[in-house]
Amino acid sequence: MIMRYLFNKLPLKVKLISLICLVFILSVIAQNIYIIHVVNNEYLINSRQRVENIASIISTSQTIIDKIQNPTLQNIAAIQATTEQTRALTQIDFIVIFNMQGVRYSHPDKNKIGQTIVGGDEQRALNGESYTSIAKGTLGDSVRAFKPIMNEKHQQIGAVLVGQTLQKINHLASRTSQPIWLSLFASLTIAIILAYLLSHNIKKILYGLEPIQMAQLFAERNAIIRTVKEGIVVINRNGLITQINDEAIRILRIDDDKENIIGLPIKNFIPNTRLHEVMMSGNAEYDCEQNINGVVILTNRTPLFVNDALVGAIASFRDMTEVRKLAENLTGVNRYADALRSQSHEFNNKLHVIYGLAFNDNKQELMDYLEQIIGNQQAESKLVSQYIKDPIIAGFLNSKFSRARELNVTLEFNIDGILAPITDTSVIHSLVTILGNLIDNGLDAVQFLDDKQIKVSLVIDNSNFEIEINDNGEGISEKDIQYIFQKGYSTKGDNRGFGLYLVLASIDELDGHIQLCDLNNKKGTCFKVLLPLKEIYRNK
């Protein structure tokens, strides 16, 4: 465990060189052992053949045969001289000639002449058999070839023993293997140099990072992609998915697991994606709405470049339903703030009037003014609270009275039916978005008129909540009607055109619909909204 930990801590360069050296050394040792074994066997076989050939020549030498048949001191000396001469010429370690009693007539050591041969393997030769063996003699372990010596009458008169020591055979074999060791050492040196160059090149490709650092970066990247709120899909130049996160699978409602998606064509899962077009054109597309598998998403599509080379494209997206909820929440907060600001502004104005009347001691005018304020606010508050039981919606509508009075607009409410309290805050935000934007559009439409009128009709029956808002402004031109619900489209200048877009999104969220009313050629604008009550009270 400790060795593994230490090995993982080593730089890539050291790992590569160490592994290559280890593998190479082990292979060199195994190969050299095998080669030496083969060489030794080859030398042993050749030595057997050589000693056997030499023994055959000596055993058939007529001079040797004649002298063995007459073993005088002079003839034994001649046998010794002949065998030593032959041994020197053939580089054989020993040639021994002995009679039928095993007594030596020749030997490299003159002192052993006349003594009995040793080794224990000579008996078969004295019985007329030719053979080779490995045995230990006076010169040590050796390869020995035995040949019987016959006279003219084919009677055995002795035998010859020719031998090569194993020590000399091994010495010759080791001399042959020395070049092999040198070549293997040179190969190892070259392998180390190549390993160094390879590791240097790999480090360059990895931007100087170690593999463990690359693994950590890869894990961190996967964690980031996995945890971001946006869906992410990446394709390569062939249109195959190389990365997709869990959020993308959830938003696109894909049934397959991530492992089954990677490597497959993106068109199998997103038929109408524009990633291929973005990749081919090299131009990014931002904040685009797209319907995929029945889900409307807000997506960014960008080509991917690595070292100025196009390698694929990436899409990041969010469910438009969630985006709309965020927009509605923000719009709702802005509406609440605007309503409070209007009420605060109106209250301050009234306080200034009251202060002025009191300061000038105009008691009767002060009393009449207070009765008018209290009477108006009580009438407005009573009208809304009598039918609108949700405190947030009721408070919001009351604030619109303040805003209308501030702009000198006559705001008239006609309410039929009871709107019970709503528990779903997202529904409340949607209603605030719808009512707030439509009423504010009416206030904008009548701001330059002398007679400024807005009528709001709210009808609540057993199944629907119907909203109708009518103003007496200039109205909407025919050429603009088809564009009024598009995001960013406005005839009032830049940074406008989001109100009706958010109204339509909120109505869609509540499964309702909106239309322009026919005013029978009268000036003004009338919007009619129909919302199912089951969507308004869906959490009850």
XYZ file of C-alpha atoms in Angstrom:
540
model
C 0.000 0.000 0.000
C 2.846 2.377 0.911
C 4.770 1.444 -2.246
C 1.686 2.156 -4.359
C 1.230 5.544 -2.687
C 4.877 6.467 -3.239
C 4.718 5.298 -6.867
C 1.639 7.479 -7.511
C 3.534 10.463 -6.134
C 6.409 10.022 -8.602
C 6.576 12.350 -11.638
C 5.493 10.882 -14.982
C 9.042 11.048 -16.320
C 10.410 8.943 -13.451
C 7.548 6.461 -13.763
C 8.100 5.921 -17.474
C 11.863 5.524 -17.167
C 11.516 3.217 -14.158
C 8.901 1.010 -15.789
C 10.773 0.799 -19.096
C 14.032 -0.041 -17.306
C 12.335 -2.640 -15.128
C 10.617 -4.325 -18.058
C 13.748 -4.119 -20.186
C 16.047 -5.473 -17.451
C 13.727 -8.388 -16.729
C 13.453 -9.187 -20.422
C 17.230 -8.866 -20.838
C 17.894 -11.236 -17.941
C 15.406 -13.779 -19.225
C 16.725 -13.466 -22.765
C 20.354 -13.755 -21.707
C 19.660 -16.816 -19.570
C 17.965 -18.410 -22.539
C 20.770 -17.442 -24.937
C 23.483 -18.763 -22.595
C 21.534 -21.964 -22.188
C 21.261 -22.348 -25.953
C 24.929 -21.477 -26.486
C 26.064 -23.888 -23.792
C 23.965 -26.659 -25.293
C 25.338 -25.878 -28.725
C 28.901 -25.948 -27.452
C 28.182 -29.171 -25.584
C 26.793 -30.821 -28.702
C 29.725 -29.613 -30.792
C 32.172 -30.811 -28.151
C 30.555 -34.233 -28.099
C 30.903 -34.445 -31.879
C 34.509 -33.257 -31.861
C 35.726 -35.638 -29.166
C 33.852 -38.476 -30.828
C 35.479 -37.747 -34.224
C 38.942 -37.473 -32.710
C 38.432 -40.725 -30.767
C 37.428 -42.461 -34.016
C 40.554 -41.247 -35.786
C 42.883 -42.340 -33.000
C 41.191 -45.720 -32.528
C 41.815 -46.569 -36.198
C 45.418 -45.303 -36.301
C 47.629 -48.265 -37.315
C 50.610 -46.726 -35.524
C 48.711 -46.630 -32.236
C 47.388 -50.172 -32.778
C 50.906 -51.561 -33.396
C 52.367 -49.900 -30.328
C 49.507 -51.014 -28.054
C 50.096 -54.630 -29.165
C 53.741 -54.275 -28.109
C 53.582 -52.029 -24.990
C 57.285 -51.489 -24.394
C 58.501 -48.395 -22.592
C 59.621 -46.965 -25.895
C 56.241 -47.633 -27.547
C 54.309 -46.211 -24.561
C 56.435 -43.060 -24.804
C 55.636 -42.870 -28.527
C 51.883 -43.233 -27.777
C 52.157 -40.367 -25.256
C 53.986 -38.167 -27.750
C 51.478 -38.854 -30.529
C 48.406 -38.208 -28.358
C 49.861 -34.991 -26.920
C 50.662 -33.740 -30.397
C 47.118 -34.523 -31.505
C 45.662 -32.875 -28.373
C 47.646 -29.702 -29.007
C 46.510 -29.531 -32.635
C 42.830 -30.156 -31.848
C 42.762 -28.109 -28.588
C 41.250 -31.050 -26.747
C 41.796 -31.148 -23.001
C 42.870 -34.769 -22.782
C 43.432 -37.977 -24.796
C 43.831 -41.152 -22.803
C 44.708 -44.556 -24.272
C 44.412 -47.560 -21.980
C 44.651 -51.338 -22.315
C 42.055 -53.961 -21.503
C 42.931 -53.748 -17.797
C 42.235 -49.954 -17.773
C 45.886 -49.018 -17.411
C 46.744 -45.723 -19.063
C 49.294 -45.542 -21.873
C 48.826 -41.768 -22.337
C 47.595 -38.816 -20.289
C 48.156 -35.014 -20.230
C 49.729 -35.577 -16.796
C 52.729 -37.889 -17.363
C 52.651 -38.915 -13.709
C 49.310 -40.653 -14.272
C 50.626 -42.896 -17.051
C 50.578 -46.515 -15.875
C 47.733 -45.821 -13.454
C 44.213 -47.108 -13.788
C 41.682 -44.850 -15.508
C 39.061 -43.168 -13.247
C 35.512 -41.976 -13.890
C 33.640 -45.227 -13.688
C 32.288 -44.938 -17.221
C 35.020 -46.861 -19.093
C 33.709 -50.415 -18.676
C 31.388 -50.241 -21.673
C 34.362 -49.242 -23.872
C 36.343 -52.253 -22.637
C 33.363 -54.362 -23.707
C 33.691 -53.073 -27.286
C 31.088 -50.271 -27.207
C 31.508 -46.768 -28.621
C 29.721 -43.947 -26.728
C 29.958 -40.507 -25.104
C 29.332 -39.533 -21.500
C 29.746 -36.775 -18.949
C 31.753 -37.816 -15.921
C 34.273 -36.533 -13.434
C 37.863 -37.526 -14.066
C 41.182 -36.331 -12.794
C 40.740 -33.029 -14.673
C 37.221 -32.475 -13.407
C 33.792 -32.820 -15.072
C 34.131 -33.338 -18.798
C 32.495 -34.607 -21.974
C 34.142 -37.949 -22.779
C 34.079 -40.039 -25.951
C 35.094 -43.722 -25.755
C 36.159 -45.887 -28.691
C 37.423 -49.499 -28.556
C 40.763 -50.207 -30.336
C 40.809 -53.380 -32.504
C 43.745 -55.213 -34.125
C 43.798 -56.703 -37.615
C 41.939 -59.749 -36.342
C 39.160 -57.580 -34.932
C 40.249 -58.436 -31.439
C 39.953 -55.591 -28.889
C 43.320 -54.626 -27.479
C 42.369 -51.445 -25.611
C 40.328 -48.245 -25.853
C 40.767 -44.523 -26.334
C 39.182 -41.762 -24.284
C 38.994 -38.208 -25.719
C 37.577 -35.481 -23.479
C 36.772 -31.779 -23.145
C 36.265 -30.286 -19.691
C 32.932 -28.556 -18.994
C 34.839 -25.603 -17.530
C 36.411 -24.874 -20.899
C 33.098 -25.345 -22.713
C 31.436 -22.857 -20.372
C 34.325 -20.430 -20.800
C 33.967 -20.507 -24.573
C 30.204 -20.050 -24.270
C 30.602 -17.057 -21.921
C 33.010 -15.394 -24.349
C 30.380 -15.767 -27.066
C 27.664 -14.192 -24.834
C 29.744 -11.088 -24.025
C 28.733 -9.244 -27.243
C 25.130 -10.110 -26.418
C 25.456 -8.433 -23.014
C 27.035 -5.364 -24.618
C 24.277 -5.064 -27.215
C 21.624 -5.456 -24.546
C 23.254 -2.759 -22.413
C 23.357 -0.434 -25.425
C 19.685 -1.182 -26.105
C 18.841 -0.367 -22.483
C 20.639 2.985 -22.767
C 18.735 3.812 -25.941
C 15.448 2.759 -24.265
C 16.109 5.115 -21.326
C 16.799 8.019 -23.706
C 13.641 7.275 -25.700
C 11.615 6.995 -22.477
C 12.898 10.402 -21.412
C 11.985 11.957 -24.763
C 8.570 10.247 -24.711
C 7.786 11.459 -21.189
C 8.892 14.975 -22.131
C 6.590 14.928 -25.170
C 3.665 13.585 -23.113
C 4.203 16.285 -20.482
C 4.154 18.875 -23.244
C 0.880 17.495 -24.581
C -0.550 17.547 -21.026
C 0.487 21.196 -20.602
C 3.112 20.238 -18.021
C 0.598 18.515 -15.759
C 1.129 15.178 -14.090
C -1.453 12.401 -14.762
C -2.787 12.671 -11.204
C -3.317 16.404 -11.766
C -5.077 15.678 -15.063
C -7.292 13.127 -13.328
C -8.126 15.656 -10.624
C -8.999 18.305 -13.227
C -11.141 15.782 -15.097
C -12.976 14.838 -11.910
C -13.495 18.509 -11.031
C -14.805 19.250 -14.526
C -17.269 16.366 -14.313
C -18.388 17.555 -10.873
C -18.943 21.084 -12.189
C -20.880 19.876 -15.237
C -22.902 17.534 -13.043
C -23.853 20.169 -10.475
C -24.593 23.211 -12.645
C -28.241 24.143 -12.951
C -28.086 24.413 -16.732
C -28.265 21.464 -19.094
C -25.062 20.920 -21.086
C -24.581 18.892 -24.286
C -21.270 18.651 -26.184
C -20.771 17.096 -29.644
C -17.687 16.422 -31.750
C -17.204 17.204 -35.455
C -19.030 14.018 -36.404
C -22.137 15.050 -34.498
C -21.607 12.437 -31.770
C -22.356 13.278 -28.146
C -19.145 13.480 -26.109
C -20.605 14.965 -22.914
C -24.061 15.413 -21.419
C -24.975 16.168 -17.817
C -27.847 14.920 -15.686
C -29.660 18.259 -15.859
C -29.773 18.054 -19.665
C -31.205 14.526 -19.466
C -33.848 15.753 -17.025
C -34.834 18.861 -18.990
C -35.000 17.012 -22.319
C -36.867 14.092 -20.702
C -34.487 11.488 -22.121
C -35.130 7.987 -20.780
C -31.669 6.473 -21.447
C -28.806 6.572 -18.967
C -25.828 8.828 -19.558
C -23.586 5.841 -20.354
C -25.943 4.788 -23.161
C -26.006 8.282 -24.688
C -22.289 9.097 -24.945
C -20.949 8.297 -28.414
C -24.341 8.284 -30.159
C -25.504 10.854 -32.776
C -27.199 13.855 -31.175
C -30.012 13.705 -33.750
C -31.178 10.453 -32.089
C -32.161 12.450 -28.998
C -32.550 16.048 -30.232
C -33.788 15.908 -33.839
C -34.093 19.688 -34.335
C -30.884 20.785 -32.637
C -28.899 23.498 -34.387
C -25.551 22.469 -32.968
C -24.366 21.112 -36.320
C -25.238 24.390 -38.077
C -23.512 26.398 -35.348
C -20.442 24.188 -35.629
C -20.275 24.512 -39.428
C -20.825 28.287 -39.427
C -18.576 28.972 -36.456
C -21.042 31.583 -35.194
C -22.447 31.355 -31.673
C -26.179 31.764 -30.942
C -27.295 33.161 -27.593
C -30.611 33.305 -25.699
C -32.558 31.356 -28.316
C -35.896 29.723 -27.593
C -36.315 26.201 -28.905
C -38.926 23.471 -28.590
C -37.282 20.090 -28.034
C -39.282 16.956 -27.269
C -42.211 19.149 -26.261
C -40.055 21.206 -23.860
C -39.408 24.902 -24.551
C -35.849 25.800 -23.600
C -33.722 28.953 -23.577
C -30.402 27.903 -25.064
C -26.936 29.152 -25.940
C -25.077 27.327 -28.728
C -21.367 27.870 -29.240
C -18.725 26.247 -31.492
C -15.758 24.704 -29.664
C -12.208 25.566 -30.712
C -9.022 23.945 -29.384
C -5.743 25.524 -30.514
C -7.705 27.449 -33.172
C -9.085 24.186 -34.579
C -12.829 23.490 -34.623
C -13.476 20.319 -32.612
C -17.226 20.425 -31.975
C -19.986 22.500 -30.401
C -21.604 22.947 -26.988
C -25.133 23.867 -25.960
C -26.182 25.126 -22.536
C -29.868 25.598 -21.812
C -32.584 25.945 -19.193
C -36.231 25.036 -19.135
C -38.205 28.131 -20.164
C -40.790 27.296 -17.508
C -38.142 27.836 -14.837
C -36.850 30.986 -16.548
C -40.362 32.367 -16.677
C -40.878 31.634 -13.015
C -37.737 33.596 -12.185
C -38.898 36.465 -14.397
C -42.340 36.360 -12.854
C -40.879 36.385 -9.364
C -38.749 39.392 -10.260
C -41.699 41.086 -11.962
C -43.892 40.392 -8.934
C -41.339 41.939 -6.612
C -41.061 44.970 -8.874
C -44.838 45.272 -8.938
C -45.031 45.153 -5.165
C -42.288 47.779 -4.874
C -43.969 50.001 -7.457
C -47.320 49.685 -5.642
C -45.745 50.620 -2.329
C -43.956 53.550 -3.930
C -47.234 54.824 -5.429
C -49.055 54.515 -2.124
C -46.167 56.192 -0.275
C -46.051 59.026 -2.808
C -49.822 59.582 -2.660
C -49.764 59.472 1.150
C -46.989 62.080 1.276
C -48.912 64.353 -1.068
C -52.008 64.113 1.112
C -49.995 64.790 4.229
C -48.657 67.975 2.644
C -52.209 69.112 1.830
C -53.411 68.325 5.371
C -50.411 70.150 6.846
C -51.100 73.200 4.696
C -54.783 73.365 5.640
C -53.999 72.913 9.340
C -51.209 75.505 9.226
C -53.559 78.075 7.707
C -56.276 77.158 10.231
C -58.738 76.170 7.475
C -60.651 73.771 9.669
C -63.706 73.331 7.486
C -61.673 72.675 4.324
C -59.517 70.249 6.306
C -62.589 68.382 7.547
C -64.080 68.217 4.050
C -60.734 66.993 2.594
C -60.318 64.268 5.220
C -63.903 63.083 4.695
C -63.252 62.919 0.955
C -60.028 60.931 1.396
C -61.504 58.553 3.930
C -64.653 58.104 1.906
C -62.813 57.411 -1.361
C -60.330 54.982 0.168
C -63.025 53.206 2.127
C -65.137 52.818 -1.000
C -62.160 51.524 -3.042
C -60.951 49.226 -0.290
C -64.442 47.940 0.372
C -65.017 47.232 -3.328
C -61.828 45.159 -3.668
C -61.864 43.394 -0.311
C -65.525 42.434 -0.714
C -64.756 40.220 -3.699
C -60.975 39.630 -3.665
C -60.201 37.544 -0.566
C -56.528 36.938 -1.368
C -54.681 39.636 0.641
C -51.764 39.990 -1.796
C -53.954 40.392 -4.897
C -56.330 42.700 -2.983
C -53.486 44.883 -1.712
C -51.977 44.981 -5.187
C -55.255 46.116 -6.791
C -55.763 48.777 -4.099
C -52.284 50.102 -4.871
C -53.351 50.588 -8.490
C -55.990 53.061 -7.307
C -53.179 55.101 -5.761
C -51.134 54.914 -8.946
C -54.128 55.941 -11.053
C -54.930 58.927 -8.828
C -51.263 59.925 -8.997
C -51.505 59.991 -12.812
C -54.964 61.581 -12.768
C -56.500 58.478 -14.368
C -60.010 57.277 -13.648
C -59.637 53.586 -12.743
C -62.916 51.705 -12.544
C -63.230 48.144 -11.179
C -66.226 45.895 -11.865
C -65.989 42.632 -9.955
C -68.435 39.745 -10.216
C -67.793 36.721 -8.013
C -65.438 35.853 -5.164
C -61.700 35.177 -5.634
C -60.749 32.978 -2.682
C -57.244 33.073 -1.089
C -54.539 31.408 -3.222
C -51.951 29.144 -1.581
C -49.548 28.746 -4.518
C -47.154 31.718 -4.512
C -46.187 31.067 -8.152
C -49.859 31.507 -9.147
C -50.004 34.778 -7.167
C -46.884 35.996 -9.002
C -48.471 35.034 -12.330
C -51.682 36.942 -11.542
C -49.674 39.966 -10.379
C -47.706 39.809 -13.641
C -50.876 39.600 -15.754
C -52.890 42.286 -13.936
C -49.927 44.578 -13.319
C -48.643 44.610 -16.897
C -52.078 45.006 -18.497
C -53.109 47.847 -16.133
C -49.724 49.567 -16.509
C -49.998 49.305 -20.315
C -53.380 51.000 -19.995
C -51.875 53.763 -17.825
C -49.155 54.332 -20.434
C -51.727 54.370 -23.235
C -53.852 57.177 -21.708
C -51.095 59.330 -20.186
C -51.373 62.106 -22.817
C -55.197 62.279 -22.904
C -57.350 64.825 -21.146
C -59.970 62.238 -20.208
C -58.014 59.230 -18.954
C -60.111 56.155 -18.312
C -59.323 52.499 -17.606
C -61.965 49.912 -16.864
C -61.094 46.611 -15.230
C -63.650 43.797 -15.200
C -63.058 40.700 -13.073
C -65.531 37.826 -13.338
C -65.115 34.695 -11.200
C -67.509 31.818 -11.860
C -67.400 28.109 -11.041
C -64.759 27.263 -13.632
C -62.958 30.389 -14.874
C -61.405 33.650 -13.807
C -62.043 36.198 -16.551
C -60.064 39.426 -16.728
C -60.942 42.238 -19.110
C -58.987 45.499 -19.155
C -60.099 48.354 -21.422
C -58.504 51.784 -21.921
C -59.487 54.732 -24.129
C -56.038 55.325 -25.554
C -54.908 55.356 -29.189
C -55.073 51.566 -29.519
C -52.755 49.148 -31.346
C -52.140 49.448 -35.091
C -52.923 46.547 -37.379
C -49.274 46.057 -38.333
C -48.196 45.770 -34.682
C -50.879 43.330 -33.482
C -49.025 40.219 -34.670
C -45.811 41.267 -32.861
C -47.044 42.589 -29.500
C -46.373 39.343 -27.601
C -42.831 38.902 -28.956
C -40.021 39.421 -26.477
C -38.338 42.805 -26.929
C -40.859 44.172 -29.452
C -42.095 47.642 -28.529
C -43.163 50.876 -30.195
C -42.156 52.863 -27.082
C -38.381 52.753 -27.472
C -35.404 50.582 -26.464
C -35.290 48.252 -23.454
C -39.047 47.755 -23.632
C -41.311 45.030 -24.987
C -41.132 42.549 -22.114
C -44.488 43.229 -20.407
C -46.859 41.455 -22.812
C -44.255 38.741 -23.380
C -44.291 37.964 -19.649
C -48.096 38.224 -19.602
C -48.355 35.572 -22.312
C -45.801 33.351 -20.545
C -47.762 33.630 -17.260
C -51.055 32.870 -19.014
C -49.505 29.808 -20.664
C -48.254 28.701 -17.263
C -51.847 28.785 -15.987
C -53.152 27.033 -19.117
C -55.207 30.107 -20.091
C -55.436 32.307 -23.181
C -55.561 35.997 -24.079
C -57.141 37.921 -26.930
C -57.776 41.459 -28.110
C -61.420 42.499 -27.813
C -63.369 44.110 -30.650
C -64.241 47.727 -29.652
C -66.565 48.332 -32.651
C -64.274 50.963 -34.178
C -63.903 52.839 -30.892
C -60.481 54.096 -29.820
C -58.569 52.237 -27.180
C -57.333 48.770 -26.391
C -59.102 45.883 -24.726
C -57.435 42.683 -23.542
C -59.489 39.711 -22.410
C -57.856 36.921 -20.386
C -59.495 33.606 -19.465
C -57.877 31.481 -16.747
C -59.170 28.097 -15.503
C -59.831 28.150 -11.758
C -58.449 24.612 -11.439
C -55.009 25.988 -12.386
C -55.309 28.908 -9.943
C -56.184 26.542 -7.085
C -54.178 23.556 -8.337
C -52.475 22.933 -4.980
C -55.691 22.783 -3.007
